[in-house]
mmCIF file of C-alpha atoms in Angstrom:
data_model
loop_
_atom_site.group_PDB
_atom_site.id
_atom_site.type_symbol
_atom_site.label_atom_id
_atom_site.label_comp_id
_atom_site.label_asym_id
_atom_site.label_seq_id
_atom_site.Cartn_x
_atom_site.Cartn_y
_atom_site.Cartn_z
ATOM 1 C CA UNK H 151 -52.725 -107.503 -258.186
ATOM 2 C CA UNK H 152 -48.842 -106.113 -257.910
ATOM 3 C CA UNK H 153 -46.683 -106.144 -255.337
ATOM 4 C CA UNK H 154 -45.375 -102.785 -255.288
ATOM 5 C CA UNK H 155 -42.759 -102.830 -252.181
ATOM 6 C CA UNK H 156 -42.327 -104.277 -248.413
ATOM 7 C CA UNK H 157 -42.047 -102.271 -245.378
ATOM 8 C CA UNK H 158 -41.019 -103.302 -241.849
ATOM 9 C CA UNK H 159 -44.168 -102.164 -240.380
ATOM 10 C CA UNK H 160 -47.543 -101.027 -241.065
ATOM 11 C CA UNK H 161 -46.868 -97.594 -240.374
ATOM 12 C CA UNK H 162 -43.951 -97.240 -242.748
ATOM 13 C CA UNK H 163 -46.686 -99.259 -245.456
ATOM 14 C CA UNK H 164 -49.050 -96.169 -244.738
ATOM 15 C CA UNK H 165 -46.652 -93.183 -245.216
ATOM 16 C CA UNK H 166 -45.753 -94.668 -248.700
ATOM 17 C CA UNK H 167 -49.414 -95.590 -249.758
ATOM 18 C CA UNK H 168 -50.770 -92.398 -250.677
ATOM 19 C CA UNK H 169 -48.470 -91.814 -253.807
ATOM 20 C CA UNK H 170 -50.320 -94.551 -255.618
ATOM 21 C CA UNK H 171 -53.978 -93.904 -254.442
ATOM 22 C CA UNK H 172 -54.834 -91.408 -257.329
ATOM 23 C CA UNK H 173 -54.457 -94.029 -260.184
ATOM 24 C CA UNK H 174 -55.015 -97.243 -257.813
ATOM 25 C CA UNK H 175 -56.946 -98.656 -255.123
ATOM 26 C CA UNK H 176 -53.873 -99.824 -253.166
ATOM 27 C CA UNK H 177 -54.477 -102.276 -249.700
ATOM 28 C CA UNK H 178 -51.665 -102.966 -247.050
ATOM 29 C CA UNK H 179 -51.064 -106.909 -247.087
ATOM 30 C CA UNK H 180 -49.543 -108.143 -243.436
ATOM 31 C CA UNK H 181 -47.014 -110.910 -243.592
ATOM 32 C CA UNK H 182 -46.440 -113.181 -240.567
ATOM 33 C CA UNK H 183 -42.486 -112.882 -239.954
ATOM 34 C CA UNK H 184 -43.299 -115.055 -236.508
ATOM 35 C CA UNK H 185 -46.107 -116.204 -234.834
ATOM 36 C CA UNK H 186 -47.577 -114.143 -232.090
ATOM 37 C CA UNK H 187 -46.556 -115.366 -228.289
ATOM 38 C CA UNK H 188 -47.536 -114.338 -225.501
ATOM 39 C CA UNK H 189 -48.432 -115.726 -221.554
ATOM 40 C CA UNK H 190 -51.849 -115.734 -220.335
ATOM 41 C CA UNK H 191 -52.736 -115.987 -216.534
ATOM 42 C CA UNK H 192 -55.740 -118.196 -215.987
ATOM 43 C CA UNK H 193 -57.614 -117.735 -212.847
ATOM 44 C CA UNK H 194 -60.284 -119.726 -211.068
ATOM 45 C CA UNK H 195 -63.750 -118.411 -210.285
ATOM 46 C CA UNK H 196 -62.775 -116.961 -206.887
ATOM 47 C CA UNK H 197 -59.480 -115.713 -208.194
ATOM 48 C CA UNK H 198 -58.055 -117.871 -205.253
ATOM 49 C CA UNK H 199 -55.785 -119.961 -207.711
ATOM 50 C CA UNK H 200 -54.057 -119.178 -210.901
ATOM 51 C CA UNK H 201 -52.029 -120.804 -213.971
ATOM 52 C CA UNK H 202 -49.612 -119.331 -216.191
ATOM 53 C CA UNK H 203 -50.343 -120.791 -219.918
ATOM 54 C CA UNK H 204 -48.077 -120.042 -222.648
ATOM 55 C CA UNK H 205 -49.696 -118.608 -226.231
ATOM 56 C CA UNK H 206 -53.323 -119.729 -225.456
ATOM 57 C CA UNK H 207 -55.409 -122.758 -224.449
ATOM 58 C CA UNK H 208 -59.000 -124.306 -225.493
ATOM 59 C CA UNK H 209 -62.153 -124.728 -224.086
ATOM 60 C CA UNK H 210 -63.970 -128.277 -225.359
ATOM 61 C CA UNK H 211 -67.595 -128.506 -224.622
ATOM 62 C CA UNK H 212 -68.522 -132.047 -222.629
ATOM 63 C CA UNK H 213 -71.932 -131.742 -224.774
ATOM 64 C CA UNK H 214 -73.219 -130.300 -228.000
ATOM 65 C CA UNK H 215 -75.630 -127.775 -225.982
ATOM 66 C CA UNK H 216 -72.620 -126.842 -223.610
ATOM 67 C CA UNK H 217 -71.802 -122.766 -223.849
ATOM 68 C CA UNK H 218 -69.120 -120.341 -223.509
ATOM 69 C CA UNK H 219 -69.817 -116.756 -222.000
ATOM 70 C CA UNK H 220 -67.359 -114.374 -222.881
ATOM 71 C CA UNK H 221 -67.383 -110.793 -221.179
ATOM 72 C CA UNK H 222 -66.462 -107.309 -222.610
ATOM 73 C CA UNK H 223 -66.507 -108.489 -226.646
ATOM 74 C CA UNK H 224 -66.113 -105.230 -228.768
ATOM 75 C CA UNK H 225 -68.123 -105.042 -231.683
ATOM 76 C CA UNK H 226 -69.155 -102.943 -233.937
ATOM 77 C CA UNK H 227 -65.573 -100.809 -233.843
ATOM 78 C CA UNK H 228 -65.505 -97.480 -235.459
ATOM 79 C CA UNK H 229 -69.115 -97.463 -236.132
ATOM 80 C CA UNK H 230 -72.185 -95.544 -234.269
ATOM 81 C CA UNK H 231 -72.842 -98.695 -232.602
ATOM 82 C CA UNK H 232 -69.841 -99.588 -230.935
ATOM 83 C CA UNK H 233 -69.719 -101.104 -227.571
ATOM 84 C CA UNK H 234 -68.914 -103.820 -225.182
ATOM 85 C CA UNK H 235 -71.413 -106.773 -224.600
ATOM 86 C CA UNK H 236 -71.455 -110.172 -223.033
ATOM 87 C CA UNK H 237 -71.817 -112.802 -225.490
ATOM 88 C CA UNK H 238 -72.305 -116.422 -225.400
ATOM 89 C CA UNK H 239 -70.816 -119.023 -227.743
ATOM 90 C CA UNK H 240 -71.474 -122.761 -228.773
ATOM 91 C CA UNK H 241 -68.767 -124.865 -229.991
ATOM 92 C CA UNK H 242 -65.109 -125.243 -229.183
ATOM 93 C CA UNK H 243 -63.662 -122.011 -227.996
ATOM 94 C CA UNK H 244 -59.632 -121.503 -228.393
ATOM 95 C CA UNK H 245 -58.077 -118.318 -226.439
ATOM 96 C CA UNK H 246 -54.888 -117.139 -228.026
ATOM 97 C CA UNK H 247 -52.679 -114.158 -228.046
ATOM 98 C CA UNK H 248 -53.020 -111.819 -230.949
ATOM 99 C CA UNK H 249 -49.878 -110.085 -233.197
ATOM 100 C CA UNK H 250 -51.395 -106.802 -230.619
ATOM 101 C CA UNK H 251 -50.587 -108.745 -227.775
ATOM 102 C CA UNK H 252 -54.046 -108.636 -227.262
ATOM 103 C CA UNK H 253 -56.194 -111.462 -226.454
ATOM 104 C CA UNK H 254 -58.086 -113.005 -229.369
ATOM 105 C CA UNK H 255 -61.032 -115.560 -229.158
ATOM 106 C CA UNK H 256 -61.490 -118.155 -231.617
ATOM 107 C CA UNK H 257 -65.096 -120.169 -232.628
ATOM 108 C CA UNK H 258 -65.024 -123.778 -234.105
ATOM 109 C CA UNK H 259 -68.209 -124.824 -235.189
ATOM 110 C CA UNK H 260 -70.054 -125.808 -238.187
ATOM 111 C CA UNK H 261 -71.444 -123.533 -240.871
ATOM 112 C CA UNK H 262 -75.154 -124.334 -240.496
ATOM 113 C CA UNK H 263 -74.493 -123.671 -236.670
ATOM 114 C CA UNK H 264 -72.717 -120.636 -237.538
ATOM 115 C CA UNK H 265 -75.254 -119.325 -239.847
ATOM 116 C CA UNK H 266 -77.771 -119.312 -236.666
ATOM 117 C CA UNK H 267 -75.601 -117.192 -235.211
ATOM 118 C CA UNK H 268 -75.214 -115.025 -238.302
ATOM 119 C CA UNK H 269 -78.677 -114.179 -239.867
ATOM 120 C CA UNK H 270 -80.145 -112.456 -236.546
ATOM 121 C CA UNK H 271 -77.217 -110.604 -236.136
ATOM 122 C CA UNK H 272 -77.457 -109.167 -239.554
ATOM 123 C CA UNK H 273 -81.100 -108.878 -240.102
ATOM 124 C CA UNK H 274 -83.885 -108.165 -237.615
ATOM 125 C CA UNK H 275 -85.099 -111.608 -236.507
ATOM 126 C CA UNK H 276 -88.941 -109.940 -237.018
ATOM 127 C CA UNK H 277 -88.462 -109.468 -240.638
ATOM 128 C CA UNK H 278 -90.773 -111.609 -242.894
ATOM 129 C CA UNK H 279 -89.379 -115.217 -243.011
ATOM 130 C CA UNK H 280 -89.006 -115.172 -246.692
ATOM 131 C CA UNK H 281 -86.276 -112.327 -246.331
ATOM 132 C CA UNK H 282 -85.037 -114.575 -243.605
ATOM 133 C CA UNK H 283 -84.497 -117.254 -245.656
ATOM 134 C CA UNK H 284 -83.130 -114.976 -248.280
ATOM 135 C CA UNK H 285 -80.586 -114.086 -245.966
ATOM 136 C CA UNK H 286 -79.697 -117.259 -244.985
ATOM 137 C CA UNK H 287 -78.851 -118.548 -248.494
ATOM 138 C CA UNK H 288 -77.075 -114.951 -249.224
ATOM 139 C CA UNK H 289 -74.335 -115.542 -245.451
ATOM 140 C CA UNK H 290 -74.092 -119.116 -246.902
ATOM 141 C CA UNK H 291 -72.764 -118.073 -250.322
ATOM 142 C CA UNK H 292 -70.872 -115.678 -248.645
ATOM 143 C CA UNK H 293 -68.765 -118.093 -246.672
ATOM 144 C CA UNK H 294 -68.491 -120.577 -249.124
ATOM 145 C CA UNK H 295 -67.143 -118.498 -251.693
ATOM 146 C CA UNK H 296 -64.879 -116.439 -249.723
ATOM 147 C CA UNK H 297 -63.345 -118.791 -247.054
ATOM 148 C CA UNK H 298 -59.176 -118.742 -246.920
ATOM 149 C CA UNK H 299 -59.579 -115.167 -248.959
ATOM 150 C CA UNK H 300 -60.312 -112.545 -246.043
ATOM 151 C CA UNK H 301 -57.671 -113.678 -243.393
ATOM 152 C CA UNK H 302 -54.788 -115.450 -245.392
ATOM 153 C CA UNK H 303 -52.758 -114.462 -242.490
ATOM 154 C CA UNK H 304 -54.876 -115.020 -239.747
ATOM 155 C CA UNK H 305 -55.280 -118.183 -237.690
ATOM 156 C CA UNK H 306 -59.024 -118.437 -238.577
ATOM 157 C CA UNK H 307 -61.248 -118.367 -241.697
ATOM 158 C CA UNK H 308 -63.574 -115.312 -240.835
ATOM 159 C CA UNK H 309 -64.102 -112.818 -238.117
ATOM 160 C CA UNK H 310 -67.283 -111.737 -236.119
ATOM 161 C CA UNK H 311 -67.536 -107.971 -237.697
ATOM 162 C CA UNK H 312 -69.047 -106.634 -240.746
ATOM 163 C CA UNK H 313 -65.781 -106.852 -242.560
ATOM 164 C CA UNK H 314 -66.764 -110.775 -242.948
ATOM 165 C CA UNK H 315 -70.299 -110.887 -241.459
ATOM 166 C CA UNK H 316 -71.405 -110.480 -237.860
ATOM 167 C CA UNK H 317 -71.832 -113.029 -236.010
ATOM 168 C CA UNK H 318 -73.283 -113.016 -232.141
ATOM 169 C CA UNK H 319 -72.742 -116.505 -231.104
ATOM 170 C CA UNK H 320 -76.055 -117.886 -229.295
ATOM 171 C CA UNK H 321 -76.458 -114.640 -227.612
ATOM 172 C CA UNK H 322 -79.311 -113.256 -230.083
ATOM 173 C CA UNK H 323 -80.258 -116.877 -231.225
ATOM 174 C CA UNK H 324 -83.869 -116.835 -232.493
ATOM 175 C CA UNK H 325 -86.636 -119.648 -233.627
ATOM 176 C CA UNK H 326 -87.588 -117.593 -236.774
ATOM 177 C CA UNK H 327 -83.915 -117.189 -237.958
ATOM 178 C CA UNK H 328 -82.722 -120.497 -237.074
ATOM 179 C CA UNK H 329 -86.158 -122.002 -238.992
ATOM 180 C CA UNK H 330 -85.094 -120.245 -241.988
ATOM 181 C CA UNK H 331 -81.350 -121.562 -241.565
ATOM 182 C CA UNK H 332 -82.776 -125.241 -241.533
ATOM 183 C CA UNK H 333 -85.376 -124.458 -244.428
ATOM 184 C CA UNK H 334 -82.131 -123.534 -246.640
ATOM 185 C CA UNK H 335 -79.954 -126.008 -245.510
ATOM 186 C CA UNK H 336 -77.103 -126.270 -248.109
ATOM 187 C CA UNK H 337 -78.722 -123.722 -250.552
ATOM 188 C CA UNK H 338 -76.191 -121.329 -252.064
ATOM 189 C CA UNK H 339 -76.459 -118.671 -254.809
ATOM 190 C CA UNK H 340 -74.011 -120.352 -258.065
ATOM 191 C CA UNK H 341 -73.103 -118.682 -261.085
ATOM 192 C CA UNK H 342 -70.968 -120.169 -263.823
ATOM 193 C CA UNK H 343 -70.495 -123.393 -261.820
ATOM 194 C CA UNK H 344 -69.172 -121.467 -258.819
ATOM 195 C CA UNK H 345 -70.239 -120.264 -255.501
ATOM 196 C CA UNK H 346 -71.601 -116.506 -256.204
ATOM 197 C CA UNK H 347 -70.072 -114.031 -253.776
ATOM 198 C CA UNK H 348 -73.711 -112.398 -252.017
ATOM 199 C CA UNK H 349 -72.725 -109.272 -250.356
ATOM 200 C CA UNK H 350 -75.350 -107.096 -248.833
ATOM 201 C CA UNK H 351 -76.321 -104.028 -246.979
ATOM 202 C CA UNK H 352 -79.078 -102.752 -244.750
ATOM 203 C CA UNK H 353 -80.655 -100.098 -247.037
ATOM 204 C CA UNK H 354 -79.475 -99.075 -250.590
ATOM 205 C CA UNK H 355 -81.465 -95.891 -251.113
ATOM 206 C CA UNK H 356 -83.197 -96.829 -253.920
ATOM 207 C CA UNK H 357 -80.514 -97.960 -256.203
ATOM 208 C CA UNK H 358 -78.080 -100.691 -255.812
ATOM 209 C CA UNK H 359 -74.130 -99.551 -256.383
ATOM 210 C CA UNK H 360 -71.358 -101.800 -258.502
ATOM 211 C CA UNK H 361 -69.444 -103.555 -256.849
ATOM 212 C CA UNK H 362 -66.409 -102.461 -258.894
ATOM 213 C CA UNK H 363 -67.079 -99.205 -257.475
ATOM 214 C CA UNK H 364 -67.029 -99.862 -253.993
ATOM 215 C CA UNK H 365 -63.848 -102.769 -253.786
ATOM 216 C CA UNK H 366 -60.897 -103.292 -255.672
ATOM 217 C CA UNK H 367 -61.439 -105.076 -259.446
ATOM 218 C CA UNK H 368 -62.702 -107.294 -260.900
ATOM 219 C CA UNK H 369 -66.539 -106.442 -261.041
ATOM 220 C CA UNK H 370 -69.180 -109.106 -261.135
ATOM 221 C CA UNK H 371 -71.952 -109.430 -263.431
ATOM 222 C CA UNK H 372 -74.317 -110.018 -260.805
ATOM 223 C CA UNK H 373 -73.227 -107.584 -258.380
ATOM 224 C CA UNK H 374 -74.180 -103.944 -261.126
ATOM 225 C CA UNK H 375 -76.078 -101.516 -259.613
ATOM 226 C CA UNK H 376 -79.900 -101.148 -260.680
ATOM 227 C CA UNK H 377 -83.210 -99.490 -259.311
ATOM 228 C CA UNK H 378 -84.479 -101.055 -256.347
ATOM 229 C CA UNK H 379 -88.190 -101.218 -257.536
ATOM 230 C CA UNK H 380 -90.612 -103.888 -259.101
ATOM 231 C CA UNK H 381 -90.470 -103.573 -262.460
ATOM 232 C CA UNK H 382 -93.854 -102.179 -263.120
ATOM 233 C CA UNK H 383 -92.746 -99.204 -260.328
ATOM 234 C CA UNK H 384 -92.502 -95.842 -261.747
ATOM 235 C CA UNK H 385 -88.660 -94.567 -261.105
ATOM 236 C CA UNK H 386 -87.138 -91.559 -262.322
ATOM 237 C CA UNK H 387 -84.977 -93.687 -265.043
ATOM 238 C CA UNK H 388 -84.099 -90.901 -266.904
ATOM 239 C CA UNK H 389 -81.629 -89.634 -264.340
ATOM 240 C CA UNK H 390 -78.355 -90.229 -264.054
ATOM 241 C CA UNK H 391 -77.107 -90.782 -260.306
ATOM 242 C CA UNK H 392 -73.793 -90.463 -260.895
ATOM 243 C CA UNK H 393 -74.211 -86.689 -262.543
ATOM 244 C CA UNK H 394 -74.287 -84.241 -259.723
ATOM 245 C CA UNK H 395 -77.172 -82.203 -260.690
ATOM 246 C CA UNK H 396 -79.428 -85.471 -261.397
ATOM 247 C CA UNK H 397 -78.145 -86.862 -257.679
ATOM 248 C CA UNK H 398 -79.066 -83.748 -256.131
ATOM 249 C CA UNK H 399 -82.709 -83.966 -257.297
ATOM 250 C CA UNK H 400 -82.812 -88.004 -256.696
ATOM 251 C CA UNK H 401 -81.546 -87.431 -253.085
ATOM 252 C CA UNK H 402 -84.487 -85.202 -252.500
ATOM 253 C CA UNK H 403 -87.134 -87.320 -253.647
ATOM 254 C CA UNK H 404 -88.716 -90.595 -251.878
ATOM 255 C CA UNK H 405 -89.761 -92.486 -254.919
ATOM 256 C CA UNK H 406 -91.640 -96.216 -254.309
ATOM 257 C CA UNK H 407 -88.522 -98.251 -254.254
ATOM 258 C CA UNK H 408 -88.549 -101.700 -252.164
ATOM 259 C CA UNK H 409 -86.479 -99.958 -249.471
ATOM 260 C CA UNK H 410 -88.850 -96.959 -249.033
ATOM 261 C CA UNK H 411 -91.314 -98.217 -246.297
ATOM 262 C CA UNK H 412 -93.315 -95.164 -246.818
ATOM 263 C CA UNK H 413 -94.332 -95.963 -250.103
ATOM 264 C CA UNK H 414 -95.848 -99.254 -248.885
ATOM 265 C CA UNK H 415 -98.777 -100.198 -246.842
ATOM 266 C CA UNK H 416 -99.917 -102.397 -244.224
ATOM 267 C CA UNK H 417 -96.021 -103.417 -243.317
ATOM 268 C CA UNK H 418 -94.653 -104.640 -239.663
ATOM 269 C CA UNK H 419 -93.497 -102.368 -237.665
ATOM 270 C CA UNK H 420 -89.635 -103.200 -237.787
ATOM 271 C CA UNK H 421 -89.332 -102.562 -241.453
ATOM 272 C CA UNK H 422 -91.487 -98.887 -240.858
ATOM 273 C CA UNK H 423 -89.121 -98.266 -238.294
ATOM 274 C CA UNK H 424 -86.338 -98.531 -241.211
ATOM 275 C CA UNK H 425 -87.459 -95.230 -243.077
ATOM 276 C CA UNK H 426 -85.410 -93.072 -241.096
ATOM 277 C CA UNK H 427 -82.172 -94.489 -243.494
ATOM 278 C CA UNK H 428 -84.117 -94.106 -246.514
ATOM 279 C CA UNK H 429 -83.260 -90.726 -246.711
ATOM 280 C CA UNK H 430 -81.303 -88.996 -243.645
ATOM 281 C CA UNK H 431 -79.373 -85.449 -243.146
ATOM 282 C CA UNK H 432 -76.217 -84.453 -240.951
ATOM 283 C CA UNK H 433 -75.912 -80.915 -240.236
ATOM 284 C CA UNK H 434 -72.113 -79.979 -238.944
ATOM 285 C CA UNK H 435 -70.737 -76.433 -238.233
ATOM 286 C CA UNK H 436 -67.495 -75.519 -240.411
ATOM 287 C CA UNK H 437 -65.417 -75.858 -237.022
ATOM 288 C CA UNK H 438 -67.139 -79.212 -236.169
ATOM 289 C CA UNK H 439 -66.619 -80.882 -239.217
ATOM 290 C CA UNK H 440 -62.876 -79.329 -239.331
ATOM 291 C CA UNK H 441 -62.147 -81.186 -236.143
ATOM 292 C CA UNK H 442 -63.490 -84.246 -237.430
ATOM 293 C CA UNK H 443 -61.538 -83.835 -240.693
ATOM 294 C CA UNK H 444 -58.134 -83.371 -238.235
ATOM 295 C CA UNK H 445 -58.522 -86.125 -236.003
ATOM 296 C CA UNK H 446 -59.459 -88.930 -238.799
ATOM 297 C CA UNK H 447 -56.659 -87.598 -241.653
ATOM 298 C CA UNK H 448 -53.888 -86.268 -239.009
ATOM 299 C CA UNK H 449 -53.679 -83.417 -241.228
ATOM 300 C CA UNK H 450 -54.188 -79.743 -240.481
ATOM 301 C CA UNK H 451 -56.157 -78.570 -243.633
ATOM 302 C CA UNK H 452 -56.962 -75.018 -241.738
ATOM 303 C CA UNK H 453 -59.956 -73.451 -242.696
ATOM 304 C CA UNK H 454 -62.526 -75.557 -244.491
ATOM 305 C CA UNK H 455 -63.452 -73.945 -247.661
ATOM 306 C CA UNK H 456 -65.651 -76.800 -249.580
ATOM 307 C CA UNK H 457 -65.849 -80.096 -249.837
ATOM 308 C CA UNK H 458 -66.024 -80.932 -253.526
ATOM 309 C CA UNK H 459 -67.576 -84.485 -255.067
ATOM 310 C CA UNK H 460 -65.511 -85.716 -258.146
ATOM 311 C CA UNK H 461 -66.796 -89.164 -259.096
ATOM 312 C CA UNK H 462 -69.822 -90.612 -258.067
ATOM 313 C CA UNK H 463 -71.307 -94.448 -258.509
ATOM 314 C CA UNK H 464 -74.325 -95.362 -260.596
ATOM 315 C CA UNK H 465 -76.393 -95.324 -257.219
ATOM 316 C CA UNK H 466 -74.745 -91.923 -256.614
ATOM 317 C CA UNK H 467 -72.042 -92.894 -253.908
ATOM 318 C CA UNK H 468 -69.352 -91.150 -253.740
ATOM 319 C CA UNK H 469 -66.394 -92.471 -255.127
ATOM 320 C CA UNK H 470 -63.795 -89.767 -254.514
ATOM 321 C CA UNK H 471 -64.180 -86.245 -252.853
ATOM 322 C CA UNK H 472 -61.265 -83.369 -252.662
ATOM 323 C CA UNK H 473 -61.315 -81.534 -249.497
ATOM 324 C CA UNK H 474 -60.276 -77.772 -249.459
ATOM 325 C CA UNK H 475 -58.701 -75.927 -246.705
ATOM 326 C CA UNK H 476 -57.022 -73.063 -246.488
ATOM 327 C CA UNK H 477 -53.587 -74.537 -245.391
ATOM 328 C CA UNK H 478 -53.881 -78.211 -247.269
ATOM 329 C CA UNK H 479 -56.464 -79.816 -249.889
ATOM 330 C CA UNK H 480 -56.758 -83.472 -249.073
ATOM 331 C CA UNK H 481 -58.405 -85.995 -252.166
ATOM 332 C CA UNK H 482 -60.423 -89.086 -250.435
ATOM 333 C CA UNK H 483 -61.190 -92.381 -252.545
ATOM 334 C CA UNK H 484 -63.470 -94.717 -251.712
ATOM 335 C CA UNK H 485 -66.812 -94.916 -250.097
ATOM 336 C CA UNK H 486 -65.817 -96.182 -246.577
ATOM 337 C CA UNK H 487 -62.897 -93.967 -246.403
ATOM 338 C CA UNK H 488 -65.359 -91.191 -247.403
ATOM 339 C CA UNK H 489 -67.501 -91.885 -244.655
ATOM 340 C CA UNK H 490 -64.968 -92.180 -242.011
ATOM 341 C CA UNK H 491 -63.262 -89.114 -242.650
ATOM 342 C CA UNK H 492 -66.615 -87.079 -242.441
ATOM 343 C CA UNK H 493 -67.990 -88.787 -239.381
ATOM 344 C CA UNK H 494 -66.471 -89.491 -236.071
ATOM 345 C CA UNK H 495 -68.422 -92.595 -236.357
ATOM 346 C CA UNK H 496 -68.789 -93.605 -240.100
ATOM 347 C CA UNK H 497 -71.866 -91.841 -242.010
ATOM 348 C CA UNK H 498 -74.827 -93.883 -242.780
ATOM 349 C CA UNK H 499 -73.534 -94.287 -246.673
ATOM 350 C CA UNK H 500 -71.417 -92.308 -249.084
ATOM 351 C CA UNK H 501 -74.865 -91.371 -251.235
ATOM 352 C CA UNK H 502 -75.078 -87.820 -250.115
ATOM 353 C CA UNK H 503 -75.115 -84.085 -251.505
ATOM 354 C CA UNK H 504 -73.566 -81.515 -250.057
ATOM 355 C CA UNK H 505 -75.128 -77.905 -249.069
ATOM 356 C CA UNK H 506 -72.795 -74.928 -247.619
ATOM 357 C CA UNK H 507 -74.084 -72.446 -245.955
ATOM 358 C CA UNK H 508 -72.442 -69.193 -246.032
ATOM 359 C CA UNK H 509 -72.148 -66.176 -243.764
ATOM 360 C CA UNK H 510 -72.528 -62.688 -244.768
ATOM 361 C CA UNK H 511 -68.624 -62.463 -245.562
ATOM 362 C CA UNK H 512 -69.416 -65.329 -247.537
ATOM 363 C CA UNK H 513 -67.333 -67.992 -245.855
ATOM 364 C CA UNK H 514 -69.017 -71.284 -245.003
ATOM 365 C CA UNK H 515 -70.853 -71.373 -241.503
ATOM 366 C CA UNK H 516 -72.436 -75.361 -241.928
ATOM 367 C CA UNK H 517 -72.201 -78.299 -243.973
ATOM 368 C CA UNK H 518 -75.401 -79.771 -244.226
ATOM 369 C CA UNK H 519 -74.983 -83.568 -246.016
ATOM 370 C CA UNK H 520 -78.645 -84.895 -247.322
ATOM 371 C CA UNK H 521 -78.215 -88.514 -247.472
ATOM 372 C CA UNK H 522 -79.681 -92.068 -248.626
ATOM 373 C CA UNK H 523 -79.341 -95.087 -247.513
ATOM 374 C CA UNK H 524 -77.210 -96.864 -245.167
ATOM 375 C CA UNK H 525 -74.058 -99.264 -246.211
ATOM 376 C CA UNK H 526 -72.027 -99.654 -249.336
ATOM 377 C CA UNK H 527 -75.395 -100.464 -251.379
ATOM 378 C CA UNK H 528 -73.790 -103.539 -253.242
ATOM 379 C CA UNK H 529 -76.047 -106.679 -253.414
ATOM 380 C CA UNK H 530 -79.061 -107.694 -251.787
ATOM 381 C CA UNK H 531 -80.727 -104.286 -249.755
ATOM 382 C CA UNK H 532 -81.890 -105.966 -246.490
ATOM 383 C CA UNK H 533 -84.699 -103.444 -246.068
ATOM 384 C CA UNK H 534 -85.851 -104.051 -249.598
ATOM 385 C CA UNK H 535 -85.694 -107.924 -249.128
ATOM 386 C CA UNK H 536 -88.096 -107.557 -246.207
ATOM 387 C CA UNK H 537 -90.549 -105.359 -247.868
ATOM 388 C CA UNK H 538 -90.718 -107.672 -250.834
ATOM 389 C CA UNK H 539 -91.170 -110.372 -248.556
ATOM 390 C CA UNK H 540 -93.975 -108.703 -246.813
ATOM 391 C CA UNK H 541 -96.018 -107.611 -250.187
ATOM 392 C CA UNK H 542 -95.992 -111.774 -250.774
ATOM 393 C CA UNK H 543 -92.407 -112.552 -252.999
ATOM 394 C CA UNK H 544 -90.624 -115.630 -251.848
ATOM 395 C CA UNK H 545 -86.880 -116.019 -250.980
ATOM 396 C CA UNK H 546 -86.086 -116.942 -254.544
ATOM 397 C CA UNK H 547 -87.901 -113.806 -256.292
ATOM 398 C CA UNK H 548 -85.923 -111.279 -253.702
ATOM 399 C CA UNK H 549 -82.376 -113.420 -254.541
ATOM 400 C CA UNK H 550 -83.133 -112.953 -258.170
ATOM 401 C CA UNK H 551 -83.959 -109.303 -258.058
ATOM 402 C CA UNK H 552 -80.856 -108.499 -256.163
ATOM 403 C CA UNK H 553 -78.330 -111.301 -257.732
ATOM 404 C CA UNK H 554 -79.530 -111.112 -261.302
ATOM 405 C CA UNK H 555 -78.010 -114.312 -263.245
ATOM 406 C CA UNK H 556 -77.535 -116.611 -260.196
ATOM 407 C CA UNK H 557 -79.495 -119.719 -259.447
ATOM 408 C CA UNK H 558 -80.260 -121.105 -255.915
ATOM 409 C CA UNK H 559 -79.022 -124.614 -255.658
ATOM 410 C CA UNK H 560 -78.408 -127.012 -252.999
ATOM 411 C CA UNK H 561 -75.059 -127.991 -252.603
ATOM 412 C CA UNK H 562 -75.013 -130.050 -249.512
ATOM 413 C CA UNK H 563 -77.368 -131.700 -247.087
ATOM 414 C CA UNK H 564 -80.335 -134.160 -246.964
#
């Protein structure tokens, strides 16, 4: 990592970041100049009395079973499931003023209790139990491998969003999910004597992706893309999904991948419902897509002429595109940025081909995106894990498939 400059505000940093995008994957690091401060007014239940509190306060539970209710908690920011919900949380709650001048709630609790709020938030609790165990170990490995790395300048270790892992407190506690956490207590994935990172996404679409193609280098040997299928399953392995023509053939197929529920019989209904994410389609009028691009980029490209794929990863996920307009062209790198600029609420994945419908004058009328999967595609495919479990594979077999070269080891607990 190389520090290339210092700017007084995030806005100034963003204005200077574009010159590095063609050759690097730049990121902005926030540095604390001074701690956030503010005054919080705290009311009693019927709003007849209040107290002014500087900077923040803590709510300490009287018993281990005490819960705190928080209302209007925002989740899924920027994604299609964005909403405000009411949540209940165990543990000590701290309310502070954050750097934006908004209220921030922090929860202090043990890892195993934290995981009981993560597993059912990240994977449906009605999934087969062996898949839930695999999810618990992946989530535990994520915590221990990345503690202190994701939010170095924040007053917390992990956020409650998909940036780290979705955490819903005790709101969605489920006996099956909690049992999976208890059954795997202290178990993590190990690689080279260290706890391995164990990222995951909802549905890979039939082929997982290399970590290095989604995030910054270095890559990881256990997070290399591959076919999401049993070794004996016939897959179109002569196709190079980074090649545009081969990818177009692939995205039109529905092979017997683990994450294709249609190819497997006798699955629980919750897994059959995931079929809609294995292959999907989005249709935009040209003007509709122009408006989205303008809103997301802040740039007026004029009339949209074409969207050109420039680079794909080994799962076919787009790593770079160029948006051609009559006034300006835009080059966009990284799968999440691509998913963002072409949708109001993020596309399901960056594994899509682009079909352009033209009018009689040869100008684009509609843009059709033919896609596969949901999420970045690195590491464990959650739908694939569910199908593997439904077909008799235990959690160790699931983890071996998605994180090759790792071993499951118990690092704490009885």
